[in-house]
């Protein structure tokens, strides 16, 4: 495992998921987002680069292995979504969501820490 590309990939995934959250859910927060769907769709192009780079560097970090990258990307997305839904929409974290988040964290931890 190569830590530097792994961390770089995770940072790209974090950025991609944060921006994607606002791209998809901003319509429920701001009028501009509801009225400019085309601009938001076009924002998908640079967002795609973040996901591509996240995948590229995470695969390098896992010495060419693909499955760990998928789980890391999924887990990061789950964590960002849960935190942002709770913060921006005041939706509490139910027991079911808590268990799901725990499983997401476990998936990422297994992929990163298990030798």
CSV table of N, CA, C and O in Angstrom, one decimal:
chain,number,residue,atom,x,y,z
A,1,UNK,N,0.8,-1.2,0.0
A,1,UNK,CA,0.0,0.0,0.0
A,1,UNK,C,0.9,1.2,0.0
A,1,UNK,O,1.9,1.3,0.7
A,2,UNK,N,0.5,2.2,-0.8
A,2,UNK,CA,1.2,3.5,-0.9
A,2,UNK,C,0.4,4.6,-0.3
A,2,UNK,O,-0.7,4.9,-0.9
A,3,UNK,N,0.8,5.1,0.8
A,3,UNK,CA,-0.1,6.1,1.6
A,3,UNK,C,-0.3,7.4,0.8
A,3,UNK,O,-1.4,7.9,0.8
A,4,UNK,N,0.7,8.0,0.2
A,4,UNK,CA,0.6,9.3,-0.4
A,4,UNK,C,-0.5,9.3,-1.5
A,4,UNK,O,-1.4,10.1,-1.5
A,5,UNK,N,-0.4,8.3,-2.5
A,5,UNK,CA,-1.5,8.4,-3.5
A,5,UNK,C,-2.9,8.0,-2.9
A,5,UNK,O,-3.9,8.5,-3.4
A,6,UNK,N,-2.9,7.1,-1.9
A,6,UNK,CA,-4.1,6.8,-1.2
A,6,UNK,C,-4.8,8.0,-0.6
A,6,UNK,O,-6.0,8.3,-0.8
A,7,UNK,N,-4.0,8.8,0.1
A,7,UNK,CA,-4.6,10.0,0.8
A,7,UNK,C,-5.0,11.0,-0.3
A,7,UNK,O,-6.1,11.6,-0.2
A,8,UNK,N,-4.2,11.1,-1.4
A,8,UNK,CA,-4.6,12.0,-2.5
A,8,UNK,C,-5.9,11.6,-3.1
A,8,UNK,O,-6.8,12.4,-3.3
A,9,UNK,N,-6.1,10.3,-3.3
A,9,UNK,CA,-7.3,9.8,-3.9
A,9,UNK,C,-8.5,10.0,-3.0
A,9,UNK,O,-9.6,10.4,-3.4
A,10,UNK,N,-8.3,9.8,-1.7
A,10,UNK,CA,-9.4,10.0,-0.7
A,10,UNK,C,-9.8,11.5,-0.7
A,10,UNK,O,-11.0,11.9,-0.6
A,11,UNK,N,-8.8,12.4,-0.8
A,11,UNK,CA,-9.1,13.9,-0.8
A,11,UNK,C,-9.9,14.2,-2.1
A,11,UNK,O,-10.9,14.9,-2.0
A,12,UNK,N,-9.6,13.6,-3.2
A,12,UNK,CA,-10.4,13.8,-4.4
A,12,UNK,C,-11.8,13.3,-4.2
A,12,UNK,O,-12.7,13.9,-4.7
A,13,UNK,N,-11.9,12.1,-3.6
A,13,UNK,CA,-13.3,11.6,-3.4
A,13,UNK,C,-14.0,12.5,-2.4
A,13,UNK,O,-15.2,12.7,-2.6
A,14,UNK,N,-13.4,13.0,-1.4
A,14,UNK,CA,-14.1,13.9,-0.5
A,14,UNK,C,-14.6,15.1,-1.2
A,14,UNK,O,-15.7,15.5,-1.0
A,15,UNK,N,-13.7,15.8,-2.0
A,15,UNK,CA,-14.1,17.0,-2.7
A,15,UNK,C,-15.3,16.6,-3.7
A,15,UNK,O,-16.3,17.4,-3.8
A,16,UNK,N,-15.2,15.5,-4.4
A,16,UNK,CA,-16.2,15.1,-5.3
A,16,UNK,C,-17.6,14.9,-4.6
A,16,UNK,O,-18.6,15.4,-5.1
A,17,UNK,N,-17.5,14.2,-3.5
A,17,UNK,CA,-18.8,14.0,-2.8
A,17,UNK,C,-19.4,15.2,-2.2
A,17,UNK,O,-20.6,15.4,-2.2
A,18,UNK,N,-18.5,16.1,-1.7
A,18,UNK,CA,-19.1,17.4,-1.1
A,18,UNK,C,-19.7,18.2,-2.2
A,18,UNK,O,-20.9,18.7,-2.1
A,19,UNK,N,-19.1,18.4,-3.3
A,19,UNK,CA,-19.6,19.2,-4.4
A,19,UNK,C,-20.9,18.5,-5.0
A,19,UNK,O,-21.9,19.2,-5.3
A,20,UNK,N,-20.8,17.2,-5.1
A,20,UNK,CA,-22.0,16.4,-5.6
A,20,UNK,C,-23.2,16.6,-4.7
A,20,UNK,O,-24.3,16.7,-5.1
A,21,UNK,N,-22.9,16.6,-3.4
A,21,UNK,CA,-24.0,16.8,-2.4
A,21,UNK,C,-24.8,18.1,-2.7
A,21,UNK,O,-26.0,18.2,-2.8
A,22,UNK,N,-24.0,19.2,-2.9
A,22,UNK,CA,-24.7,20.5,-3.2
A,22,UNK,C,-25.3,20.5,-4.6
A,22,UNK,O,-26.3,21.1,-4.8
A,23,UNK,N,-24.6,19.9,-5.6
A,23,UNK,CA,-25.2,19.8,-6.9
A,23,UNK,C,-26.6,19.2,-6.9
A,23,UNK,O,-27.5,19.7,-7.6
A,24,UNK,N,-26.7,18.1,-6.2
A,24,UNK,CA,-28.0,17.4,-6.2
A,24,UNK,C,-29.0,17.9,-5.2
A,24,UNK,O,-30.2,17.9,-5.4
A,25,UNK,N,-28.5,18.4,-4.0
A,25,UNK,CA,-29.5,18.8,-3.0
A,25,UNK,C,-29.6,20.3,-2.8
A,25,UNK,O,-30.5,20.7,-2.0
A,26,UNK,N,-28.8,21.1,-3.5
A,26,UNK,CA,-28.9,22.5,-3.5
A,26,UNK,C,-30.3,23.0,-3.9
A,26,UNK,O,-30.8,24.0,-3.4
A,27,UNK,N,-31.0,22.2,-4.7
A,27,UNK,CA,-32.4,22.6,-5.2
A,27,UNK,C,-33.3,22.7,-4.0
A,27,UNK,O,-34.3,23.4,-4.1
A,28,UNK,N,-33.1,22.0,-2.9
A,28,UNK,CA,-33.9,22.1,-1.7
A,28,UNK,C,-33.5,23.2,-0.8
A,28,UNK,O,-34.2,23.4,0.2
A,29,UNK,N,-32.4,23.9,-1.1
A,29,UNK,CA,-31.9,24.9,-0.2
A,29,UNK,C,-31.9,26.3,-0.8
A,29,UNK,O,-32.1,27.3,-0.1
A,30,UNK,N,-31.7,26.4,-2.1
A,30,UNK,CA,-31.6,27.7,-2.8
A,30,UNK,C,-32.4,27.7,-4.1
A,30,UNK,O,-32.4,26.8,-4.9
A,31,UNK,N,-33.1,28.9,-4.3
A,31,UNK,CA,-33.9,29.1,-5.5
A,31,UNK,C,-33.0,29.0,-6.7
A,31,UNK,O,-33.5,28.4,-7.7
A,32,UNK,N,-31.8,29.5,-6.7
A,32,UNK,CA,-31.0,29.5,-7.9
A,32,UNK,C,-30.7,28.1,-8.4
A,32,UNK,O,-30.7,27.9,-9.6
A,33,UNK,N,-30.5,27.2,-7.5
A,33,UNK,CA,-30.3,25.8,-7.9
A,33,UNK,C,-31.5,25.2,-8.6
A,33,UNK,O,-31.4,24.4,-9.5
A,34,UNK,N,-32.7,25.6,-8.1
A,34,UNK,CA,-33.9,25.1,-8.7
A,34,UNK,C,-34.1,25.6,-10.1
A,34,UNK,O,-34.7,24.9,-11.0
A,35,UNK,N,-33.7,26.8,-10.3
A,35,UNK,CA,-33.9,27.5,-11.6
A,35,UNK,C,-32.8,27.3,-12.6
A,35,UNK,O,-33.0,27.7,-13.8
A,36,UNK,N,-31.7,26.7,-12.3
A,36,UNK,CA,-30.6,26.6,-13.2
A,36,UNK,C,-30.1,25.1,-13.3
A,36,UNK,O,-28.9,24.8,-13.1
A,37,UNK,N,-31.0,24.2,-13.6
A,37,UNK,CA,-30.6,22.8,-13.7
A,37,UNK,C,-29.5,22.5,-14.7
A,37,UNK,O,-28.7,21.7,-14.5
A,38,UNK,N,-29.5,23.3,-15.8
A,38,UNK,CA,-28.5,23.0,-16.9
A,38,UNK,C,-27.1,23.4,-16.4
A,38,UNK,O,-26.2,22.7,-16.7
A,39,UNK,N,-27.0,24.5,-15.6
A,39,UNK,CA,-25.7,24.8,-15.0
A,39,UNK,C,-25.2,23.8,-14.1
A,39,UNK,O,-24.0,23.4,-14.1
A,40,UNK,N,-26.1,23.2,-13.3
A,40,UNK,CA,-25.8,22.1,-12.4
A,40,UNK,C,-25.4,20.9,-13.1
A,40,UNK,O,-24.4,20.2,-12.7
A,41,UNK,N,-26.1,20.6,-14.2
A,41,UNK,CA,-25.7,19.4,-15.0
A,41,UNK,C,-24.3,19.6,-15.6
A,41,UNK,O,-23.5,18.7,-15.7
A,42,UNK,N,-24.0,20.8,-16.1
A,42,UNK,CA,-22.7,21.1,-16.7
A,42,UNK,C,-21.6,21.0,-15.6
A,42,UNK,O,-20.5,20.7,-15.9
A,43,UNK,N,-22.0,21.3,-14.4
A,43,UNK,CA,-21.0,21.2,-13.3
A,43,UNK,C,-20.6,19.7,-13.1
A,43,UNK,O,-19.5,19.4,-12.5
A,44,UNK,N,-21.4,18.8,-13.7
A,44,UNK,CA,-21.0,17.4,-13.6
A,44,UNK,C,-19.7,17.1,-14.3
A,44,UNK,O,-19.0,16.1,-14.0
A,45,UNK,N,-19.3,17.9,-15.3
A,45,UNK,CA,-18.1,17.6,-16.0
A,45,UNK,C,-16.9,17.8,-15.1
A,45,UNK,O,-16.1,16.8,-15.0
A,46,UNK,N,-16.7,18.9,-14.5
A,46,UNK,CA,-15.5,19.0,-13.6
A,46,UNK,C,-15.6,18.0,-12.4
A,46,UNK,O,-14.6,17.5,-11.9
A,47,UNK,N,-16.8,17.8,-11.9
A,47,UNK,CA,-17.0,16.8,-10.8
A,47,UNK,C,-16.5,15.4,-11.2
A,47,UNK,O,-15.9,14.7,-10.5
A,48,UNK,N,-16.8,15.1,-12.5
A,48,UNK,CA,-16.4,13.8,-13.0
A,48,UNK,C,-14.9,13.6,-12.9
A,48,UNK,O,-14.3,12.5,-12.6
A,49,UNK,N,-14.1,14.7,-13.2
A,49,UNK,CA,-12.7,14.6,-13.1
A,49,UNK,C,-12.2,14.3,-11.7
A,49,UNK,O,-11.3,13.6,-11.5
A,50,UNK,N,-12.9,14.9,-10.7
A,50,UNK,CA,-12.6,14.6,-9.3
A,50,UNK,C,-12.7,13.1,-9.0
A,50,UNK,O,-11.9,12.5,-8.3
A,51,UNK,N,-13.8,12.5,-9.5
A,51,UNK,CA,-14.1,11.1,-9.3
A,51,UNK,C,-13.0,10.2,-10.0
A,51,UNK,O,-12.5,9.2,-9.5
A,52,UNK,N,-12.7,10.7,-11.3
A,52,UNK,CA,-11.7,9.9,-12.1
A,52,UNK,C,-10.3,10.0,-11.3
A,52,UNK,O,-9.7,9.0,-11.2
A,53,UNK,N,-9.9,11.2,-10.9
A,53,UNK,CA,-8.7,11.3,-10.2
A,53,UNK,C,-8.7,10.6,-8.8
A,53,UNK,O,-7.7,10.0,-8.4
A,54,UNK,N,-9.8,10.6,-8.1
A,54,UNK,CA,-9.9,9.9,-6.9
A,54,UNK,C,-9.7,8.4,-7.1
A,54,UNK,O,-9.0,7.7,-6.4
A,55,UNK,N,-10.3,7.9,-8.2
A,55,UNK,CA,-10.2,6.4,-8.5
A,55,UNK,C,-8.7,6.1,-8.9
A,55,UNK,O,-8.1,5.2,-8.4
A,56,UNK,N,-8.2,7.0,-9.8
A,56,UNK,CA,-6.8,6.8,-10.2
A,56,UNK,C,-5.8,6.7,-9.1
A,56,UNK,O,-5.0,5.7,-9.0
A,57,UNK,N,-5.8,7.7,-8.2
A,57,UNK,CA,-4.9,7.7,-7.1
A,57,UNK,C,-5.1,6.6,-6.0
A,57,UNK,O,-4.2,6.1,-5.4
A,58,UNK,N,-6.4,6.3,-5.8
A,58,UNK,CA,-6.7,5.3,-4.8
A,58,UNK,C,-6.3,3.9,-5.3
A,58,UNK,O,-5.7,3.1,-4.5
A,59,UNK,N,-6.5,3.7,-6.6
A,59,UNK,CA,-6.0,2.4,-7.2
A,59,UNK,C,-4.5,2.3,-7.0
A,59,UNK,O,-3.9,1.3,-6.7
A,60,UNK,N,-3.8,3.4,-7.3
A,60,UNK,CA,-2.3,3.4,-7.1
A,60,UNK,C,-2.0,3.2,-5.7
A,60,UNK,O,-1.0,2.5,-5.4
A,61,UNK,N,-2.7,3.8,-4.8
A,61,UNK,CA,-2.5,3.6,-3.3
A,61,UNK,C,-2.7,2.1,-2.9
A,61,UNK,O,-2.0,1.7,-2.0
A,62,UNK,N,-3.6,1.4,-3.6
A,62,UNK,CA,-3.8,0.0,-3.2
A,62,UNK,C,-3.0,-0.9,-4.2
A,62,UNK,O,-3.4,-2.1,-4.4
A,63,UNK,N,-2.0,-0.4,-4.8
A,63,UNK,CA,-1.1,-1.2,-5.6
A,63,UNK,C,-1.8,-1.9,-6.8
A,63,UNK,O,-1.6,-3.0,-7.1
A,64,UNK,N,-2.7,-1.1,-7.4
A,64,UNK,CA,-3.4,-1.6,-8.6
A,64,UNK,C,-4.7,-2.4,-8.3
A,64,UNK,O,-5.4,-2.8,-9.3
A,65,UNK,N,-5.1,-2.5,-7.1
A,65,UNK,CA,-6.3,-3.3,-6.8
A,65,UNK,C,-7.5,-2.4,-6.9
A,65,UNK,O,-7.5,-1.2,-6.5
A,66,UNK,N,-8.6,-2.9,-7.5
A,66,UNK,CA,-9.8,-2.1,-7.8
A,66,UNK,C,-10.9,-2.2,-6.7
A,66,UNK,O,-11.5,-1.1,-6.4
A,67,UNK,N,-11.1,-3.3,-6.1
A,67,UNK,CA,-12.2,-3.4,-5.1
A,67,UNK,C,-12.0,-2.5,-3.9
A,67,UNK,O,-13.0,-1.9,-3.5
A,68,UNK,N,-10.8,-2.4,-3.4
A,68,UNK,CA,-10.7,-1.5,-2.2
A,68,UNK,C,-11.1,0.0,-2.6
A,68,UNK,O,-11.7,0.7,-1.8
A,69,UNK,N,-10.7,0.4,-3.8
A,69,UNK,CA,-11.1,1.7,-4.3
A,69,UNK,C,-12.6,1.9,-4.2
A,69,UNK,O,-13.0,3.0,-3.8
A,70,UNK,N,-13.3,1.0,-4.7
A,70,UNK,CA,-14.8,1.1,-4.7
A,70,UNK,C,-15.3,1.3,-3.3
A,70,UNK,O,-16.2,2.1,-3.1
A,71,UNK,N,-14.8,0.5,-2.4
A,71,UNK,CA,-15.3,0.6,-1.0
A,71,UNK,C,-15.0,1.9,-0.4
A,71,UNK,O,-15.8,2.5,0.4
A,72,UNK,N,-13.8,2.4,-0.7
A,72,UNK,CA,-13.3,3.7,-0.1
A,72,UNK,C,-14.2,4.8,-0.6
A,72,UNK,O,-14.7,5.6,0.1
A,73,UNK,N,-14.4,4.8,-2.0
A,73,UNK,CA,-15.3,5.8,-2.6
A,73,UNK,C,-16.7,5.8,-2.0
A,73,UNK,O,-17.3,6.8,-1.7
A,74,UNK,N,-17.3,4.6,-1.9
A,74,UNK,CA,-18.6,4.4,-1.3
A,74,UNK,C,-18.7,4.9,0.1
A,74,UNK,O,-19.6,5.6,0.5
A,75,UNK,N,-17.7,4.4,0.9
A,75,UNK,CA,-17.7,4.8,2.4
A,75,UNK,C,-17.6,6.3,2.6
A,75,UNK,O,-18.3,6.9,3.4
A,76,UNK,N,-16.7,6.9,1.8
A,76,UNK,CA,-16.5,8.4,1.9
A,76,UNK,C,-17.8,9.1,1.6
A,76,UNK,O,-18.3,10.0,2.3
A,77,UNK,N,-18.5,8.6,0.5
A,77,UNK,CA,-19.7,9.2,0.1
A,77,UNK,C,-20.8,9.1,1.2
A,77,UNK,O,-21.6,10.0,1.4
A,78,UNK,N,-20.9,7.9,1.8
A,78,UNK,CA,-21.9,7.7,2.8
A,78,UNK,C,-21.7,8.6,4.0
A,78,UNK,O,-22.6,9.2,4.6
A,79,UNK,N,-20.4,8.8,4.4
A,79,UNK,CA,-20.1,9.6,5.6
A,79,UNK,C,-20.4,11.1,5.3
A,79,UNK,O,-21.1,11.7,6.1
A,80,UNK,N,-20.0,11.6,4.1
A,80,UNK,CA,-20.3,12.9,3.7
A,80,UNK,C,-21.8,13.2,3.7
A,80,UNK,O,-22.3,14.2,4.2
A,81,UNK,N,-22.5,12.3,3.0
A,81,UNK,CA,-24.0,12.5,2.9
A,81,UNK,C,-24.6,12.5,4.2
A,81,UNK,O,-25.5,13.4,4.5
A,82,UNK,N,-24.3,11.6,5.1
A,82,UNK,CA,-24.9,11.5,6.4
A,82,UNK,C,-24.7,12.8,7.2
A,82,UNK,O,-25.6,13.4,7.8
A,83,UNK,N,-23.4,13.3,7.2
A,83,UNK,CA,-23.1,14.5,8.0
A,83,UNK,C,-23.8,15.7,7.4
A,83,UNK,O,-24.3,16.5,8.2
A,84,UNK,N,-23.8,15.8,6.1
A,84,UNK,CA,-24.4,17.0,5.5
A,84,UNK,C,-25.9,17.0,5.6
A,84,UNK,O,-26.5,18.1,5.8
A,85,UNK,N,-26.5,15.8,5.4
A,85,UNK,CA,-28.0,15.8,5.6
A,85,UNK,C,-28.4,16.2,7.0
A,85,UNK,O,-29.3,16.9,7.3
A,86,UNK,N,-27.6,15.7,8.0
A,86,UNK,CA,-27.8,16.0,9.4
A,86,UNK,C,-27.6,17.5,9.6
A,86,UNK,O,-28.5,18.2,10.3
A,87,UNK,N,-26.6,18.1,9.1
A,87,UNK,CA,-26.3,19.5,9.3
A,87,UNK,C,-27.2,20.5,8.5
A,87,UNK,O,-27.7,21.4,9.1
A,88,UNK,N,-27.3,20.2,7.2
A,88,UNK,CA,-28.1,21.2,6.4
A,88,UNK,C,-29.6,21.0,6.4
A,88,UNK,O,-30.3,21.9,6.1
A,89,UNK,N,-30.1,19.8,6.7
A,89,UNK,CA,-31.5,19.5,6.7
A,89,UNK,C,-32.1,19.1,8.0
A,89,UNK,O,-33.2,18.7,8.1
A,90,UNK,N,-31.2,19.1,9.1
A,90,UNK,CA,-31.7,18.8,10.4
A,90,UNK,C,-32.3,17.4,10.5
A,90,UNK,O,-33.2,17.2,11.3
A,91,UNK,N,-31.9,16.5,9.6
A,91,UNK,CA,-32.4,15.1,9.7
A,91,UNK,C,-31.5,14.4,10.7
A,91,UNK,O,-30.3,14.2,10.4
A,92,UNK,N,-32.1,13.9,11.7
A,92,UNK,CA,-31.3,13.2,12.7
A,92,UNK,C,-30.8,11.9,12.1
A,92,UNK,O,-31.3,11.4,11.1
A,93,UNK,N,-29.9,11.3,12.8
A,93,UNK,CA,-29.4,10.0,12.4
A,93,UNK,C,-30.1,8.9,13.2
A,93,UNK,O,-29.9,8.8,14.4
A,94,UNK,N,-30.9,8.2,12.5
A,94,UNK,CA,-31.7,7.1,13.1
A,94,UNK,C,-30.8,5.9,13.4
A,94,UNK,O,-29.6,5.9,13.0
A,95,UNK,N,-31.3,5.0,14.1
A,95,UNK,CA,-30.5,3.8,14.4
A,95,UNK,C,-30.1,3.1,13.1
A,95,UNK,O,-28.9,2.6,13.0
A,96,UNK,N,-31.0,3.0,12.2
A,96,UNK,CA,-30.7,2.3,10.9
A,96,UNK,C,-29.6,3.1,10.2
A,96,UNK,O,-28.6,2.4,9.7
A,97,UNK,N,-29.6,4.4,10.2
A,97,UNK,CA,-28.6,5.2,9.5
A,97,UNK,C,-27.3,5.0,10.3
A,97,UNK,O,-26.2,4.9,9.6
A,98,UNK,N,-27.3,5.0,11.6
A,98,UNK,CA,-26.1,4.9,12.4
A,98,UNK,C,-25.4,3.5,12.1
A,98,UNK,O,-24.2,3.5,11.9
A,99,UNK,N,-26.2,2.5,12.0
A,99,UNK,CA,-25.6,1.2,11.7
A,99,UNK,C,-25.0,1.2,10.3
A,99,UNK,O,-23.9,0.7,10.1
A,100,UNK,N,-25.7,1.8,9.3
A,100,UNK,CA,-25.2,1.9,8.0
A,100,UNK,C,-23.9,2.7,7.9
A,100,UNK,O,-23.0,2.3,7.2
A,101,UNK,N,-23.8,3.8,8.7
A,101,UNK,CA,-22.6,4.6,8.7
A,101,UNK,C,-21.5,3.8,9.4
A,101,UNK,O,-20.3,3.8,8.9
A,102,UNK,N,-21.8,3.0,10.4
A,102,UNK,CA,-20.8,2.2,11.1
A,102,UNK,C,-20.2,1.2,10.1
A,102,UNK,O,-19.0,0.9,10.0
A,103,UNK,N,-21.1,0.6,9.3
A,103,UNK,CA,-20.7,-0.4,8.3
A,103,UNK,C,-19.8,0.3,7.2
A,103,UNK,O,-18.8,-0.3,6.8
A,104,UNK,N,-20.2,1.5,6.8
A,104,UNK,CA,-19.4,2.2,5.8
A,104,UNK,C,-18.0,2.5,6.4
A,104,UNK,O,-17.0,2.3,5.7
A,105,UNK,N,-17.9,2.9,7.6
A,105,UNK,CA,-16.6,3.2,8.3
A,105,UNK,C,-15.8,1.9,8.4
A,105,UNK,O,-14.6,1.9,8.1
A,106,UNK,N,-16.5,0.8,8.7
A,106,UNK,CA,-15.9,-0.5,8.8
A,106,UNK,C,-15.3,-0.9,7.4
A,106,UNK,O,-14.2,-1.4,7.4
A,107,UNK,N,-16.1,-0.7,6.4
A,107,UNK,CA,-15.6,-1.0,5.0
A,107,UNK,C,-14.3,-0.3,4.7
A,107,UNK,O,-13.3,-0.9,4.2
A,108,UNK,N,-14.3,1.0,4.9
A,108,UNK,CA,-13.1,1.8,4.6
A,108,UNK,C,-12.0,1.3,5.5
A,108,UNK,O,-10.8,1.2,5.0
A,109,UNK,N,-12.2,1.1,6.7
A,109,UNK,CA,-11.1,0.7,7.7
A,109,UNK,C,-10.5,-0.6,7.3
A,109,UNK,O,-9.3,-0.8,7.3
A,110,UNK,N,-11.4,-1.6,6.9
A,110,UNK,CA,-10.9,-2.9,6.5
A,110,UNK,C,-10.0,-2.8,5.3
A,110,UNK,O,-8.9,-3.3,5.2
A,111,UNK,N,-10.5,-2.0,4.3
A,111,UNK,CA,-9.7,-1.8,3.1
A,111,UNK,C,-8.4,-1.1,3.3
A,111,UNK,O,-7.4,-1.4,2.7
A,112,UNK,N,-8.3,-0.1,4.2
A,112,UNK,CA,-7.1,0.7,4.4
A,112,UNK,C,-6.2,0.0,5.4
A,112,UNK,O,-5.0,0.0,5.2
A,113,UNK,N,-6.7,-0.6,6.4
A,113,UNK,CA,-5.9,-1.1,7.5
A,113,UNK,C,-5.5,-2.6,7.5
A,113,UNK,O,-4.5,-3.0,8.0
A,114,UNK,N,-6.3,-3.4,6.8
A,114,UNK,CA,-6.1,-4.8,6.8
A,114,UNK,C,-5.0,-5.1,5.8
A,114,UNK,O,-5.1,-4.8,4.6
A,115,UNK,N,-3.9,-5.7,6.2
A,115,UNK,CA,-2.8,-6.0,5.4
A,115,UNK,C,-3.0,-7.4,4.7
A,115,UNK,O,-3.4,-8.3,5.2
